[in-house]
Coordinates of C-alpha atoms and ligand atoms in Angstrom, one line a residue:
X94 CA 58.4 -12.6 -66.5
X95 CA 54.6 -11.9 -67.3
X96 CA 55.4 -7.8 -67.2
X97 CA 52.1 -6.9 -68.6
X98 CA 50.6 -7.8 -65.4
X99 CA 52.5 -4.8 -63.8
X100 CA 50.9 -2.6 -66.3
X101 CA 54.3 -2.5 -68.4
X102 CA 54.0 -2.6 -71.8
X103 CA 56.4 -4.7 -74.0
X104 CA 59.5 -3.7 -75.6
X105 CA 57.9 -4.7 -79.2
X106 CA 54.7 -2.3 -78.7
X107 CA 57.3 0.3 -77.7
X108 CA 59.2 -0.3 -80.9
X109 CA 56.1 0.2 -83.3
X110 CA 54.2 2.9 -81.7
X111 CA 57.7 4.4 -81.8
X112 CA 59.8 3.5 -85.0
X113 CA 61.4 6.9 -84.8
X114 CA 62.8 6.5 -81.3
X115 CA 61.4 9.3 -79.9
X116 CA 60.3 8.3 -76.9
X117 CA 63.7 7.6 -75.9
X118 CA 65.6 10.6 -77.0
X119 CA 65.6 13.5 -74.3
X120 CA 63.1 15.8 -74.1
X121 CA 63.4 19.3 -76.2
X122 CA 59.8 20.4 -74.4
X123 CA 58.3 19.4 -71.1
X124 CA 54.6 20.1 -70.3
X125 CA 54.0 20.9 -67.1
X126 CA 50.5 20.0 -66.2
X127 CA 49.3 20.5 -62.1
X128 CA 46.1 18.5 -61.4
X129 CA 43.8 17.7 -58.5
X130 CA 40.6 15.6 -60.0
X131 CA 41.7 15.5 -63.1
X132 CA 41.4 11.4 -63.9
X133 CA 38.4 11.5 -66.3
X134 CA 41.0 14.4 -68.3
X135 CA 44.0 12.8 -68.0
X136 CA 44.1 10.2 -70.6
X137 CA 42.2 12.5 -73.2
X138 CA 45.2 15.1 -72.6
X139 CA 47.8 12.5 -72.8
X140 CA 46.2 11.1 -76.0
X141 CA 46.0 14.9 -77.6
X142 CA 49.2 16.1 -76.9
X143 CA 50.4 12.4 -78.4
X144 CA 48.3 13.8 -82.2
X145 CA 48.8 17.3 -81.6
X146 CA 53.0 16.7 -81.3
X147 CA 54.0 14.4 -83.8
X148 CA 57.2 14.2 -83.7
X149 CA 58.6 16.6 -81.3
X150 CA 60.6 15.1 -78.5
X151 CA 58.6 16.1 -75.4
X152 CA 57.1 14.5 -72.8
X153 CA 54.3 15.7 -70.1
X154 CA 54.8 15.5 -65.9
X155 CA 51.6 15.4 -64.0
X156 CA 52.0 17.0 -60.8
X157 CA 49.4 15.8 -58.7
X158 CA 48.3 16.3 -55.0
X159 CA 47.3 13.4 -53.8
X160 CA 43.9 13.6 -55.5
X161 CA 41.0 11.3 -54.0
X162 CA 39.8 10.7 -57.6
X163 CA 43.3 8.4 -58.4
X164 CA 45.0 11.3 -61.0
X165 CA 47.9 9.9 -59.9
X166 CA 47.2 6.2 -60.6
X167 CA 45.7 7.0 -64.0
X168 CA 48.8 9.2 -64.7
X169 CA 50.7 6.5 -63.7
X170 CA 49.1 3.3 -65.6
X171 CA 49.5 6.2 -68.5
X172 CA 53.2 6.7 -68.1
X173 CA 53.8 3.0 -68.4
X174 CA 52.8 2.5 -71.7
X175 CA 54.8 5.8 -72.6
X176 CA 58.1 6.9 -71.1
X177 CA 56.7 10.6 -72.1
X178 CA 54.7 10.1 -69.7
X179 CA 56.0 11.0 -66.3
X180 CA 54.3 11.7 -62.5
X181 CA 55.2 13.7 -59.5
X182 CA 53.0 13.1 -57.1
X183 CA 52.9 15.5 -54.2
X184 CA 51.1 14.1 -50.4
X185 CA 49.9 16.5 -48.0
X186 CA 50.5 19.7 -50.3
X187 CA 48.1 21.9 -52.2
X188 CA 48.7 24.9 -54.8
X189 CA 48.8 25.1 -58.2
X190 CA 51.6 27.2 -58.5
X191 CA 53.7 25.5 -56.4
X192 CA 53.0 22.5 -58.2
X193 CA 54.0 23.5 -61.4
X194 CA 57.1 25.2 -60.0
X195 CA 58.3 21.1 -59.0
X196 CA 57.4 19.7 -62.0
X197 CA 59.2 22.2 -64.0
X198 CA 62.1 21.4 -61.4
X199 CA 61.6 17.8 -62.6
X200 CA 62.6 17.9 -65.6
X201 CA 65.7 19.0 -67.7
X202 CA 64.0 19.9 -71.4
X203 CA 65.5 23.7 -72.7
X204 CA 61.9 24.6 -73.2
X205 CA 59.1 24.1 -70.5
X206 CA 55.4 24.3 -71.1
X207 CA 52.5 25.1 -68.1
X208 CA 49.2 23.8 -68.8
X209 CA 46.0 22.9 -67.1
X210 CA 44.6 19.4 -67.2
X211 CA 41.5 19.9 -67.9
X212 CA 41.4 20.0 -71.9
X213 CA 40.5 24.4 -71.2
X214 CA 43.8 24.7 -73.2
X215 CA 44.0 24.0 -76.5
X216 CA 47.1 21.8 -76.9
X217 CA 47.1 22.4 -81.1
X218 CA 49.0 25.7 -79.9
X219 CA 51.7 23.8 -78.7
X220 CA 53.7 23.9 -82.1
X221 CA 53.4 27.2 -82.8
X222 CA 54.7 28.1 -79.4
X223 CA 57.5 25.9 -79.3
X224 CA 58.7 27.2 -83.0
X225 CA 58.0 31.3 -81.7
X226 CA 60.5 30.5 -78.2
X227 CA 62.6 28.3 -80.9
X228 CA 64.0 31.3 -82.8
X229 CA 65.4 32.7 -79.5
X230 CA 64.8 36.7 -79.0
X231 CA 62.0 35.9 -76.7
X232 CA 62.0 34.3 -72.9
X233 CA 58.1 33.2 -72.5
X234 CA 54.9 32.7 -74.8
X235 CA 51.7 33.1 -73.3
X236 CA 48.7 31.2 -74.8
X237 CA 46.4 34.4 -74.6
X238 CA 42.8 33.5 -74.1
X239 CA 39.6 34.0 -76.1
X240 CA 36.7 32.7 -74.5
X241 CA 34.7 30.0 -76.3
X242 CA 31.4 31.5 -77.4
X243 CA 32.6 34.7 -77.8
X244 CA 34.4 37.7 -75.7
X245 CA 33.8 38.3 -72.5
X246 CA 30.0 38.6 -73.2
X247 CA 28.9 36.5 -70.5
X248 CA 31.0 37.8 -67.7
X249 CA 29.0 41.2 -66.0
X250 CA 30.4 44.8 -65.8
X251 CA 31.8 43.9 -62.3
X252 CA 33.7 41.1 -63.0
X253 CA 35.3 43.1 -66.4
X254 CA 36.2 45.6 -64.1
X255 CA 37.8 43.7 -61.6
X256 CA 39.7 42.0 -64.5
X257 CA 41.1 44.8 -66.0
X258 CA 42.0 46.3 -62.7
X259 CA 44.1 42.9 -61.6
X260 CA 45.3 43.3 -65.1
X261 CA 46.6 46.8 -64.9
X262 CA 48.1 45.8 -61.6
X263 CA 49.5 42.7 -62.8
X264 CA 51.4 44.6 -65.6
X265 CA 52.4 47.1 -63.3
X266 CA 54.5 44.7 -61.4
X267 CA 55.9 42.6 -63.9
X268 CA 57.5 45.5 -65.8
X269 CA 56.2 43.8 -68.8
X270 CA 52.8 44.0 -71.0
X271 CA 51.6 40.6 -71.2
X272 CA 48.1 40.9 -72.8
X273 CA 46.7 38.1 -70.4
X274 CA 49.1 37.8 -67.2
X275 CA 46.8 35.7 -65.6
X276 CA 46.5 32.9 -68.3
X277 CA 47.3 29.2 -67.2
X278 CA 49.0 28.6 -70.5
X279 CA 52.3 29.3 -71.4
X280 CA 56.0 28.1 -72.3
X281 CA 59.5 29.8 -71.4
X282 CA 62.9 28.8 -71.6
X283 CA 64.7 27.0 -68.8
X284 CA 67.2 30.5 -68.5
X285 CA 63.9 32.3 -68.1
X286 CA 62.5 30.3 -65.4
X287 CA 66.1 29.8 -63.6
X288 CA 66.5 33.7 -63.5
X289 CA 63.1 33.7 -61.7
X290 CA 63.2 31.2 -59.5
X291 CA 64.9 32.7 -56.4
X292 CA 62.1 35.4 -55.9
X293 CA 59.2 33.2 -56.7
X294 CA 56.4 33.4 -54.2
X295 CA 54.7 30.1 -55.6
X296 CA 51.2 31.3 -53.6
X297 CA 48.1 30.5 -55.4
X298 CA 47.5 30.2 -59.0
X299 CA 48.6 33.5 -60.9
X300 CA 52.4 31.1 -61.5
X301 CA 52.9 33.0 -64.6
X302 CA 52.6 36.8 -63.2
X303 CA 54.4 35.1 -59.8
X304 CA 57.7 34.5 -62.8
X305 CA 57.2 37.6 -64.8
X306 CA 57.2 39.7 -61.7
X307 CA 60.2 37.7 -60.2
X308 CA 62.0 38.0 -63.4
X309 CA 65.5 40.0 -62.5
X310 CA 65.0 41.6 -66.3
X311 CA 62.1 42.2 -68.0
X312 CA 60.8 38.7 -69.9
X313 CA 60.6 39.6 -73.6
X314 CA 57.4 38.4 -74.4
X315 CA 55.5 37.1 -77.2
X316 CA 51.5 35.5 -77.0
X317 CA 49.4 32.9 -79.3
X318 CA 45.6 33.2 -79.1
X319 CA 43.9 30.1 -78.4
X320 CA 39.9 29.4 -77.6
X321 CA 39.7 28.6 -74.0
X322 CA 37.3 25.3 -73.9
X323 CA 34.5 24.7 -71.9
X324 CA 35.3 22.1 -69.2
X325 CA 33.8 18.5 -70.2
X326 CA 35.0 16.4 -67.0
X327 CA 35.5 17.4 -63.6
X328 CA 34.9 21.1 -61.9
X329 CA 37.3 24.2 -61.5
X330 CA 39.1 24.5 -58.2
X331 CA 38.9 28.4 -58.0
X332 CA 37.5 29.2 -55.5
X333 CA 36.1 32.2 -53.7
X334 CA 39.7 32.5 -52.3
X335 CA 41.2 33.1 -55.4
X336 CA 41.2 37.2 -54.8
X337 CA 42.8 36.6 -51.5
X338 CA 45.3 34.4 -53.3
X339 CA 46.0 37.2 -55.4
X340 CA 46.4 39.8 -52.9
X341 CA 48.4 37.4 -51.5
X342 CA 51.1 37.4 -54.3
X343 CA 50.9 41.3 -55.0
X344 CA 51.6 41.6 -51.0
X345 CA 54.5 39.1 -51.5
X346 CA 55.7 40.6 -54.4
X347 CA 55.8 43.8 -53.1
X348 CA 56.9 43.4 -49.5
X349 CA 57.9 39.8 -49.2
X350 CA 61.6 40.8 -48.9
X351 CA 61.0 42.8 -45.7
X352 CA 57.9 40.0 -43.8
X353 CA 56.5 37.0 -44.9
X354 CA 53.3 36.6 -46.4
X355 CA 52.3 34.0 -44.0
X356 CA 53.1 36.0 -41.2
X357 CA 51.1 39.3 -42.7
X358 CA 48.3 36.8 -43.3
X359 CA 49.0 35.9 -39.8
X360 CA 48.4 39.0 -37.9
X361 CA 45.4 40.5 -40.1
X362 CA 43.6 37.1 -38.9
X363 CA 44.8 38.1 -35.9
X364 CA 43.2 41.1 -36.1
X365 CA 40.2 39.8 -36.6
X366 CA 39.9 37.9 -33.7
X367 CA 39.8 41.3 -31.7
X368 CA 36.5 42.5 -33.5
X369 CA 35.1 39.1 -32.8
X370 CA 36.2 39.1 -29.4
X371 CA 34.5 42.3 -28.3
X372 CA 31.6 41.4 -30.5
X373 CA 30.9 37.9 -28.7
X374 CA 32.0 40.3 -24.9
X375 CA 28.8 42.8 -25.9
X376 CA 26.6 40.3 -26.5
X377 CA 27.1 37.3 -24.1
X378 CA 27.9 40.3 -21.5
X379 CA 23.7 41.6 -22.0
X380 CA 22.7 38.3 -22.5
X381 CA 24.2 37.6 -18.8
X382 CA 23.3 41.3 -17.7
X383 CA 19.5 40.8 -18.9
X384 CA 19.1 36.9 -17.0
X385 CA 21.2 37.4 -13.8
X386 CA 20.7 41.2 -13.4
X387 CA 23.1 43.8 -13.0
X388 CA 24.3 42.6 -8.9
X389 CA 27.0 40.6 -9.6
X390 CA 28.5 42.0 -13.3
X391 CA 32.3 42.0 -12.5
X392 CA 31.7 38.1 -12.6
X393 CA 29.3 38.2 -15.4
X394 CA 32.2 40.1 -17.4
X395 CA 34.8 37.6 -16.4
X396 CA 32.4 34.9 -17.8
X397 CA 31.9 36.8 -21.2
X398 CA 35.8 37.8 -21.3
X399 CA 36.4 33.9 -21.3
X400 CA 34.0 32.9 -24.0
X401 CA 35.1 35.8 -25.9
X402 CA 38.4 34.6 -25.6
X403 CA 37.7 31.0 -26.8
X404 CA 35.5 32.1 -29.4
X405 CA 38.3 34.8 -30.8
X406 CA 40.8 31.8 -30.7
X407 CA 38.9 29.8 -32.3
X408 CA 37.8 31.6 -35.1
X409 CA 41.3 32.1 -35.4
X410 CA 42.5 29.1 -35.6
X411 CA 40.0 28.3 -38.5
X412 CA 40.4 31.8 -40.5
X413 CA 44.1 30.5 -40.7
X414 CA 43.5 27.2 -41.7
X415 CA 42.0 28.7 -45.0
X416 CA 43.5 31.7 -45.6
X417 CA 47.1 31.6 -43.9
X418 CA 47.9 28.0 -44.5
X419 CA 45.6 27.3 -47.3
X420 CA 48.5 24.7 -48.8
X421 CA 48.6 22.6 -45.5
X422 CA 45.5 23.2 -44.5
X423 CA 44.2 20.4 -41.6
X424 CA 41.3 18.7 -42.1
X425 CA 39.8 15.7 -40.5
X426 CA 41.2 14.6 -36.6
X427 CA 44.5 16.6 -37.2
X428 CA 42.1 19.6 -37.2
X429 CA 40.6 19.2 -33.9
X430 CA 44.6 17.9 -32.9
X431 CA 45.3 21.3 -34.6
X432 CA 42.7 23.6 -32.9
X433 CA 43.9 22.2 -29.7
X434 CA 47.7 22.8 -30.3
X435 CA 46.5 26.3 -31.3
X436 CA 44.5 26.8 -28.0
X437 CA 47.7 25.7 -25.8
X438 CA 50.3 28.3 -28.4
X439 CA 48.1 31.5 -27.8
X440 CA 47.7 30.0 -23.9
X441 CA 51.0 30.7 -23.3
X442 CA 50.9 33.8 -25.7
X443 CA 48.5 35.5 -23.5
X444 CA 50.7 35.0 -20.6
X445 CA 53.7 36.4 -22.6
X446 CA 51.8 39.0 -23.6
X447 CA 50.2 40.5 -20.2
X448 CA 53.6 40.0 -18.8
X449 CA 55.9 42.0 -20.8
X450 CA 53.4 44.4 -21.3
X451 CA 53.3 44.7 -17.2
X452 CA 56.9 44.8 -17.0
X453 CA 57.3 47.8 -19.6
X454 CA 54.0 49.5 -18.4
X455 CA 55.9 49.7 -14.7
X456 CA 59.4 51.0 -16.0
X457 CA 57.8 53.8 -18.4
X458 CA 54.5 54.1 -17.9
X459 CA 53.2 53.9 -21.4
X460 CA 50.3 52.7 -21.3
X461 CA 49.4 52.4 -25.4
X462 CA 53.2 51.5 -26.0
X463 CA 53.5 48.6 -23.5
X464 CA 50.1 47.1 -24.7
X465 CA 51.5 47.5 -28.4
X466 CA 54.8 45.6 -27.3
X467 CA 52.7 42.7 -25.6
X468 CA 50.1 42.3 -28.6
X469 CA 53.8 42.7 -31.2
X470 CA 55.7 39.7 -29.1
X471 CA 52.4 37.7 -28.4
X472 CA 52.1 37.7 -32.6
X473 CA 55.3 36.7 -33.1
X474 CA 55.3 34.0 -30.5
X475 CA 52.2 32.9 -31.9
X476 CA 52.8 32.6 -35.5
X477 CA 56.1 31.1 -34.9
X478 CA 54.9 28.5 -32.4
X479 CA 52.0 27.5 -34.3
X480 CA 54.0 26.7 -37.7
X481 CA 56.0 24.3 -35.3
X482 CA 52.9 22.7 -33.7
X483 CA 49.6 23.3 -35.4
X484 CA 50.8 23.9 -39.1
X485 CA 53.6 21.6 -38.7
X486 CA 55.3 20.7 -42.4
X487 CA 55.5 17.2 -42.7
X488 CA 57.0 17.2 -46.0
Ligands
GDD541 N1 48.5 20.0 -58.3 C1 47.5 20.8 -58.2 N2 47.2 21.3 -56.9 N3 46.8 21.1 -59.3 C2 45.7 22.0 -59.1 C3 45.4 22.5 -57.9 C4 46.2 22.2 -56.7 O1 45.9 22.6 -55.6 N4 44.3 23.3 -58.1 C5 44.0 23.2 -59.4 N5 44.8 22.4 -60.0 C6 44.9 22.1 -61.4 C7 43.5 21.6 -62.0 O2 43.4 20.2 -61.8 C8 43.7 22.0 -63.4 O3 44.4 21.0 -64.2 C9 44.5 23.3 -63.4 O4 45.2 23.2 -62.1 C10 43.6 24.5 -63.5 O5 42.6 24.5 -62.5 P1 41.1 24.8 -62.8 O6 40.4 24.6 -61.5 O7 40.6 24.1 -64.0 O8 41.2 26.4 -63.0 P2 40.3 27.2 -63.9 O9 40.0 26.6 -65.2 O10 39.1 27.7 -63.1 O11 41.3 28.5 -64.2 C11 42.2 28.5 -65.2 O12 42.1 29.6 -65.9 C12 42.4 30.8 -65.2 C13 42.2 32.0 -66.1 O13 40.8 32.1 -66.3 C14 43.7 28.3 -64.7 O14 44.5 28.1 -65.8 C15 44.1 29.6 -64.0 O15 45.5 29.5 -63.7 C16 43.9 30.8 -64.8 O16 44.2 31.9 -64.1
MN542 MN1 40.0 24.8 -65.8

């Protein structure tokens, strides 16, 4: 069988680039490395860890979402000339923390390693990490960052602030002081990660405050410096959401147990919609007031109320495609399927809504507390009915 024209590399070129056996011995260390356009990075990565590891039984998972660049292929071709070499690919997902939660879920190695594959890290640390966790009075070693060309120097007074505050926050809710909570690079032991893994909340990119926080003792900690690299392939995938993320983890960490996140998320978008709804009522109300005149305005306001309505929705339904489900979040002709589904959910919230809202209204007379109870059940209705239909998981 002509195997090398599956990519598969022969059992000969296995034996010389591995007289040691290595490659065939379990793992001590698994690298956990998330990536969306990564494909230029890959190989480089694969090829540095190979000199920077000698030795060492590891081996590195790719966790890939389904990136349009082929990551996953190139991962793939990689991982068939080396069984260290190793792919989860994820379809229809996004998140980096999530990511690296599976891969590390993946694998069976005592020691687990999170790293970005974009050559930032520098994989040289690798060693020194694995022989710090080796001794075993410490959980977790954080690769701690120094920023190439010096400092902090080019980031403004702003942005230093707002660091050190998420900082102080960060160590606030982990219990622990980890010098740089919100670095990408890090290894722990699989006890560590185990003990964590129930409360994780696996939103956005802080992974490594999401397991100190969810940690049920304090991590003992201990941190490597390391230069953080410019980027040479590729671009960074934080966005402007990234704060949101954040506040997104502190929220979860801190009142997760009581309300989702999502649902939180959920009802401050919801929120929302009623400033733009009375916003879009104002003004298409004088627009209406100023062409028709004021003879007929009870229709004019009925017109407005109904644009306002599909306008609120709307925005809605987008404001939660990015910020509530930004890990499933619709694009293409399942958005428009999406913003549909949404339309018919809140439809029949509305209804919901001015009902039970009537009914209470008539028994007690409350006028604030029955509107409350209407808006409360509508929110629930609609949050639960659109996860079902509009943000449907299909994995
Ligand atoms: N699977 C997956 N899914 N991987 C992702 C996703 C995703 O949705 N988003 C980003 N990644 C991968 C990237 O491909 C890269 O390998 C790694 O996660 C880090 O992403 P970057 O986009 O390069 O992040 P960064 O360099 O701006 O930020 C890094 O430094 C921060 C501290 O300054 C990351 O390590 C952050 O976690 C860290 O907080
Ligand atoms: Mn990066």
């Amino acid at each position: 069988m002509d195997s090398s024209q599956q990519g598969l590399v022969s059992s000969a070129v296995i034996a010389e680039r591995d007289p040691g056996g290595a490659f065939r011995l379990p793992a001590e260390l698994s690298i956990i490395v998330p990536t969306f356009n990564e494909s230029r990075n890959v190989p480089l990565l694969v090829e540095a860890l190979r000199a920077a590891l000698g030795d060492t039984r590891w081996e590195v998972v790719f966790v890939d979402d389904n990136s349009p660049d082929g990551t996953a292929d190139q991962a793939r071709a990689l991982a068939l000339e080396d069984p260290r070499v190793r792919v989860v690919h994820r379809f229809d997902r996004r998140g980096l923390a999530s990511a690296c939660v599976e891969g590390i879920l993946a694998t069976a190695a005592p020691y687990v390693a999170v790293m970005d594959g974009d050559m930032q890290h520098d994989e040289t640390i690798l060693l020194d990490m694995l022989a710090r966790i080796r001794r075993g009075d410490i959980d977790l070693v954080v690769g701690s960052r120094y920023v190439e060309g010096g400092g902090m120097g080019d980031w403004n007074k702003c942005r230093i602030a707002m660091s050190e505050f998420a900082t102080m926050l960060a160590n606030k809710l982990t219990k622990t002081a980890i010098g740089d909570p919100m670095s990408g690079f890090f290894m722990l032991t699989r006890a560590a990660f185990m003990g964590s893994l129930p409360g994780l909340s696996s939103v956005g990119f802080k992974i490594l405050l999401d397991i100190a926080a969810s940690s049920p003792t304090p991590l003992r900690v201990a941190e490597v410096p390391f230069t953080f690299r410019t980027r040479q392939h590729g671009e960074s995938k934080l966005d402007g959401l990234v704060l949101w993320e954040y506040l997104q983890l502190l929220l979860d960490k801190a009142f997760g147990h009581v309300v989702p996140i999502r649902f939180v998320s959920f009802a401050l978008v919801g929120g929302s919609g009623v400033v733009v709804h009375f916003f879009v009522l104002t003004v298409v109300l004088q627009i209406l007031l100023a062409v028709f005149g004021t003879a007929d305005e009870a229709r004019w306001f009925a017109v407005g109320q109904a644009v306002a309505t599909l306008v609120a929705t709307s925005s809605n339904f987008f404001l939660n495609n990015i910020l509530t489900y930004s890990d499933q979040r619709l694009k293409g002709q399942r958005l428009w399927w999406g913003w549909l589904t949404f339309n018919l959910v809140c439809g029949v919230g509305l209804f919901a809504n001015v009902g039970i809202a009537r009914w209470l209204y008539q028994r007690h007379n409350y006028l604030i507390l029955s509107a409350l109870a209407g808006i409360a059940v509508t929110t629930v209705w609609n949050y639960s009915m659109s996860s079902i239909f509009t943000w449907r998981k299909r994995l």
